[in-house]
GROMACS .gro file of C-alpha atoms in nm:
model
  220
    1UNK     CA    1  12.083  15.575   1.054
    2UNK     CA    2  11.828  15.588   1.325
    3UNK     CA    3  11.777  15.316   1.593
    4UNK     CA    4  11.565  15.204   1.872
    5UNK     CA    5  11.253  15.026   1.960
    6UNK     CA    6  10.951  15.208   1.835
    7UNK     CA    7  10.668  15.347   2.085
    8UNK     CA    8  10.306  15.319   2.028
    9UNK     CA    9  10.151  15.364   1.729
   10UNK     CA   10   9.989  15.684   1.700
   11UNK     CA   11   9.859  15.953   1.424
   12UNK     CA   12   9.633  15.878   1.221
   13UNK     CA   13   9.422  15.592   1.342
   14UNK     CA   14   9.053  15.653   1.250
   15UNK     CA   15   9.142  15.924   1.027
   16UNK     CA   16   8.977  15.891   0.681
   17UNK     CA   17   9.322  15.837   0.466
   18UNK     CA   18   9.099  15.824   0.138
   19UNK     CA   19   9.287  16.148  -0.002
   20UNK     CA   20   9.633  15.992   0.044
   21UNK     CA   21   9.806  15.982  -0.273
   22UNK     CA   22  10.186  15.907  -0.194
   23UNK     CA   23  10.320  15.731   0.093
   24UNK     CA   24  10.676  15.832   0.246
   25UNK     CA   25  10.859  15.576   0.448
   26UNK     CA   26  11.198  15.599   0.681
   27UNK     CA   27  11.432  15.297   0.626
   28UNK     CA   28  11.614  15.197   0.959
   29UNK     CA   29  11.334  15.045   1.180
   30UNK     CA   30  11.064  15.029   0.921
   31UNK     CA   31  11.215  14.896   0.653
   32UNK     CA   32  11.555  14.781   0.747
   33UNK     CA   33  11.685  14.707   1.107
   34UNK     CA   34  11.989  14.888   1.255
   35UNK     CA   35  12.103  14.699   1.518
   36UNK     CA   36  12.442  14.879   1.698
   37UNK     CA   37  12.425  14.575   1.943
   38UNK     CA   38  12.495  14.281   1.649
   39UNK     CA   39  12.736  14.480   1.467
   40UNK     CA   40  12.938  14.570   1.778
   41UNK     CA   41  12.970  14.212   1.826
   42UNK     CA   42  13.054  14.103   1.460
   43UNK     CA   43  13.395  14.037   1.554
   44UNK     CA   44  13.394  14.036   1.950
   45UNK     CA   45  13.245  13.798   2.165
   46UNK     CA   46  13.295  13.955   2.539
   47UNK     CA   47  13.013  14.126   2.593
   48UNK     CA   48  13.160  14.415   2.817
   49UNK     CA   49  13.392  14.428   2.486
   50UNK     CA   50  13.122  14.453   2.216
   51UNK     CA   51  12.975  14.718   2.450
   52UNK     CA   52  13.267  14.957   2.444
   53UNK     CA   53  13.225  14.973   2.067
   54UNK     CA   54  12.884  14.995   2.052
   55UNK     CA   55  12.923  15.330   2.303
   56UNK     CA   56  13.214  15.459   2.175
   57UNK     CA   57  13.067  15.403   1.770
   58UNK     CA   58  12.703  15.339   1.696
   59UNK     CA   59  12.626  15.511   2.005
   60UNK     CA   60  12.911  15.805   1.966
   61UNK     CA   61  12.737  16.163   1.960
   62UNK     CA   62  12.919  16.190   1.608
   63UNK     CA   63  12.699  15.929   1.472
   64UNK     CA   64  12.396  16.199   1.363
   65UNK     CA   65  12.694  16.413   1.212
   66UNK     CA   66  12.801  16.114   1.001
   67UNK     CA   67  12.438  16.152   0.905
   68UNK     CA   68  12.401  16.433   0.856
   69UNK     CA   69  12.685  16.454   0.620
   70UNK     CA   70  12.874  16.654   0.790
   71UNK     CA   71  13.183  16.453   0.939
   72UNK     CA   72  13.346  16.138   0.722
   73UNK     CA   73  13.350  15.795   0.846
   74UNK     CA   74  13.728  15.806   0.904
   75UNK     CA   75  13.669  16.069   1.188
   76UNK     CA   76  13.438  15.869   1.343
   77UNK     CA   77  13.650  15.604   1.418
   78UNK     CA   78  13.952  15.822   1.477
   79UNK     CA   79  13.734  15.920   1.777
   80UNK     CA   80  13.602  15.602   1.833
   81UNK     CA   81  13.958  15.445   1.893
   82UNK     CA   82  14.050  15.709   2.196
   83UNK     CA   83  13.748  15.568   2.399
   84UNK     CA   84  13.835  15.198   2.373
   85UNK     CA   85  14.091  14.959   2.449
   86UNK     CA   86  14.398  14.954   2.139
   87UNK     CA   87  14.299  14.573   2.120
   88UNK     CA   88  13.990  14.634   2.013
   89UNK     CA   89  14.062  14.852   1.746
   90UNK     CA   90  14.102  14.613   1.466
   91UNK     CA   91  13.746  14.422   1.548
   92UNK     CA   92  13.596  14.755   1.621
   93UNK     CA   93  13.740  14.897   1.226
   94UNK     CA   94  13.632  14.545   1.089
   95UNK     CA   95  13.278  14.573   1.203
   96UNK     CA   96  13.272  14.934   1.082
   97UNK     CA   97  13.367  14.856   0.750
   98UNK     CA   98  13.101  14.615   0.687
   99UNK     CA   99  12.794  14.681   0.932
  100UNK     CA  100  12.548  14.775   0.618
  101UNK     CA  101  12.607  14.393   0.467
  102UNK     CA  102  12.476  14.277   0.831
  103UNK     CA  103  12.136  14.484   0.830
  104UNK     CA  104  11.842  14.282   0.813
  105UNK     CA  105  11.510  14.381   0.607
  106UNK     CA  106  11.170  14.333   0.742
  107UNK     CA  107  11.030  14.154   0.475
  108UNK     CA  108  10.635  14.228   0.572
  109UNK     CA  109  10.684  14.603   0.559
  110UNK     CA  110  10.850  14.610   0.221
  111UNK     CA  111  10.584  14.353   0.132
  112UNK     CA  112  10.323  14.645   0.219
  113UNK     CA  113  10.536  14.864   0.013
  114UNK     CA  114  10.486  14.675  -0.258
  115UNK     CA  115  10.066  14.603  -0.233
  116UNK     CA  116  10.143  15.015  -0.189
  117UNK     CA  117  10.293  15.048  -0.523
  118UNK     CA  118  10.050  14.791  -0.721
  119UNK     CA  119   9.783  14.960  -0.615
  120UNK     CA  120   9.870  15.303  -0.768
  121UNK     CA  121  10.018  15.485  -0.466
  122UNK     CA  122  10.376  15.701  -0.442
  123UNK     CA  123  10.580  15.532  -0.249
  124UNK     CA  124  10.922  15.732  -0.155
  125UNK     CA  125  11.194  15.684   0.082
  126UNK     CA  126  11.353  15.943   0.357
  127UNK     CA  127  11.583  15.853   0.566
  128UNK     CA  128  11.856  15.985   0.777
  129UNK     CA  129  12.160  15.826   0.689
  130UNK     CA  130  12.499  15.860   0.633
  131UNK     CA  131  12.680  15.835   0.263
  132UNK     CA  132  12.700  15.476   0.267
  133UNK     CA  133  12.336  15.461   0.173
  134UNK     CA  134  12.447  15.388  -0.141
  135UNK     CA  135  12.575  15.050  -0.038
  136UNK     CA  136  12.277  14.973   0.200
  137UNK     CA  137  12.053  15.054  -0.117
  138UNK     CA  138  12.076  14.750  -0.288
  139UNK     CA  139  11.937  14.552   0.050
  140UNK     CA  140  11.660  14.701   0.030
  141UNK     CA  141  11.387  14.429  -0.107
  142UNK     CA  142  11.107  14.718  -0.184
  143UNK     CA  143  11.392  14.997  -0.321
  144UNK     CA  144  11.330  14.890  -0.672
  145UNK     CA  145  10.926  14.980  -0.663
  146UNK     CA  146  11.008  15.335  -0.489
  147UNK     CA  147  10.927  15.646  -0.658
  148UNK     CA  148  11.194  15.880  -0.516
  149UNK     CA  149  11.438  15.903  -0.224
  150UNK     CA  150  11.629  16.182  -0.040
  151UNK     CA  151  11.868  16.075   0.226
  152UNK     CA  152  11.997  16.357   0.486
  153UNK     CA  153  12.367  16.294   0.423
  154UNK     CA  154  12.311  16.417   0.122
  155UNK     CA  155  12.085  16.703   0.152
  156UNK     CA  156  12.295  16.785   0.460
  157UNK     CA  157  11.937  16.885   0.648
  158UNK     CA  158  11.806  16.607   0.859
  159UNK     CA  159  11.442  16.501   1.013
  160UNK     CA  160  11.289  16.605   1.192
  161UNK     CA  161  11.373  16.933   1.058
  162UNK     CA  162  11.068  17.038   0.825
  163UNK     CA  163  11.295  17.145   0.560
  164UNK     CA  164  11.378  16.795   0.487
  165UNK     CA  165  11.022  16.672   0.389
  166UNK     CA  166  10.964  16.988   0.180
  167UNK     CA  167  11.315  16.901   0.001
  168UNK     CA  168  11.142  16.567  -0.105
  169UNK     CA  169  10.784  16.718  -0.240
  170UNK     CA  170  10.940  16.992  -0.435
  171UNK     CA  171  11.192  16.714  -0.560
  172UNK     CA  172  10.911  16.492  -0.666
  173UNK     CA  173  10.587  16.763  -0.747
  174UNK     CA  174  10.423  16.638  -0.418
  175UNK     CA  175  10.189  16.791  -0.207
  176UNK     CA  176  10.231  16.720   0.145
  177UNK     CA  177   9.867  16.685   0.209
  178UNK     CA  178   9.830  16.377  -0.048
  179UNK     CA  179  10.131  16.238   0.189
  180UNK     CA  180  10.141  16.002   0.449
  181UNK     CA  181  10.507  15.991   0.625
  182UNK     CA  182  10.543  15.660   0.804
  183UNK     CA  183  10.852  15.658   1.075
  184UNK     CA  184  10.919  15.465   1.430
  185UNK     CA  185  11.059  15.771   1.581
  186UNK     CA  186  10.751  16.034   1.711
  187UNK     CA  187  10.963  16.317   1.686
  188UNK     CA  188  11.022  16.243   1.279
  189UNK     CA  189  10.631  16.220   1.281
  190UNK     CA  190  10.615  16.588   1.418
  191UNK     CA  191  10.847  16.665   1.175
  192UNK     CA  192  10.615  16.591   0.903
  193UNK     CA  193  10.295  16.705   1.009
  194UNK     CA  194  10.475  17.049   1.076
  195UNK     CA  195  10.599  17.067   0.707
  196UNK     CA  196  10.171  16.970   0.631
  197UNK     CA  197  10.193  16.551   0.591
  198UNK     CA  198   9.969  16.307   0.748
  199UNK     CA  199  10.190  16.091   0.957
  200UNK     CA  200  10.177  15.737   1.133
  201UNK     CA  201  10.418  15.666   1.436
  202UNK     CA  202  10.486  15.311   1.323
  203UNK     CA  203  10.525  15.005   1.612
  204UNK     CA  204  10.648  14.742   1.376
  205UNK     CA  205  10.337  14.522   1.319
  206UNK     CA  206  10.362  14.534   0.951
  207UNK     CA  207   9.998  14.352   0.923
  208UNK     CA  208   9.878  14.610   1.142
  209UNK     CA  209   9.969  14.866   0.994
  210UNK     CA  210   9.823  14.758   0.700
  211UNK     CA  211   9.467  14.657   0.817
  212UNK     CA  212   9.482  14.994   0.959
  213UNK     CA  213   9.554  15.171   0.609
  214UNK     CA  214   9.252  14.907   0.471
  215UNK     CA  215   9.015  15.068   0.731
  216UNK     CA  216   9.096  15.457   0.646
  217UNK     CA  217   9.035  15.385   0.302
  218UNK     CA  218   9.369  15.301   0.116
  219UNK     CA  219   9.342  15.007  -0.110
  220UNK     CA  220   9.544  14.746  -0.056
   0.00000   0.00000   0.00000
């Protein structure tokens, strides 16, 4: 699952979003956090410690493999254990086995997601994530008002490949026009527009980016 702060907004502001008929959101920084920094320290409290894990595991260049469903879980850590201390293996497994019960939602964006839905619009999920989406499913407050989902793991084609986004409208009868893609990553957003979606780089400010939806025409 993706991480990091998100950049400026960017996109579509001022663009007449009238014709928007679906709206397509990531999970992990719009919907759900994914912090590597708390769940390195679940079960460590030396900083320089937690840090080792969170380089040699959240941060590991396997990680987007594990996402893109293409190496297990159990070689991730297999790797994960040669680049840190044997003391720290058992925290280090611990916090791996349970990181998805420590993500937190952002309530106000799955509270958009749900004006969304009310008021007639799509509303899908795709994210890049690993196979334990299934588990991290259930946390999600807005999942149960979603329309659709495809998650990379399983498709085994990740954003911000274009391939990914068609995957979902031919899954669902969507046209990517009638879509707006929402993600905190830019590159994802490039993704979309190349595959023929509106997108909106997303900065967090869930009441933002909801006055800002008001203003291009979407009615919530």
């Amino acid at each position: 699952m993706e991480s990091g702060a998100a950049q400026k907004t960017t996109g579509t502001r001022g663009v007449d979003l009238s014709r928007v008929r679906n709206f397509v959101f990531d999970m992990g920084g719009v919907l759900m956090d994914f912090d590597p920094r708390h769940f390195s320290h679940l079960y460590v409290e030396d900083d320089a410690d937690a840090k080792l894990i969170e380089q040699a595991l959240y941060r590991s260049p396997l990680w987007p493999l594990l996402d893109a469903g293409v190496v297990s879980e159990s070689t991730v850590e297999r790797k994960a254990r040669h680049e840190v201390p044997e003391r720290l293996w058992e925290p280090m497994h611990r916090g791996f086995v349970e990181w998805e019960q420590h993500q937190v939602p952002f309530d106000a964006m799955n509270a958009v997601v749900r004006q969304l839905h009310h008021a007639g619009y799509g509303c899908y999920l795709l994210s890049n994530a690993g196979t334990r989406w299934w588990k991290v499913k259930g946390r999600i407050p807005s999942m149960d008002v979603m329309d659709g989902f495809v998650v990379s793991a399983f498709e085994r084609i990740m954003k911000p490949d274009p391939l990914i986004y068609q995957v979902l409208c031919e899954r669902y009868a969507l046209r990517p026009q009638d879509c707006l893609f929402v993600d905190d990553n830019a590159d994802n957003c490039e993704g979309a527009r190349a595959a023929g979606m509106l997108s909106w780089h997303y900065d967090g400010d869930a009441a933002a980016f909801a006055d800002a939806m008001r203003q291009g025409g979407v009615r919530i």
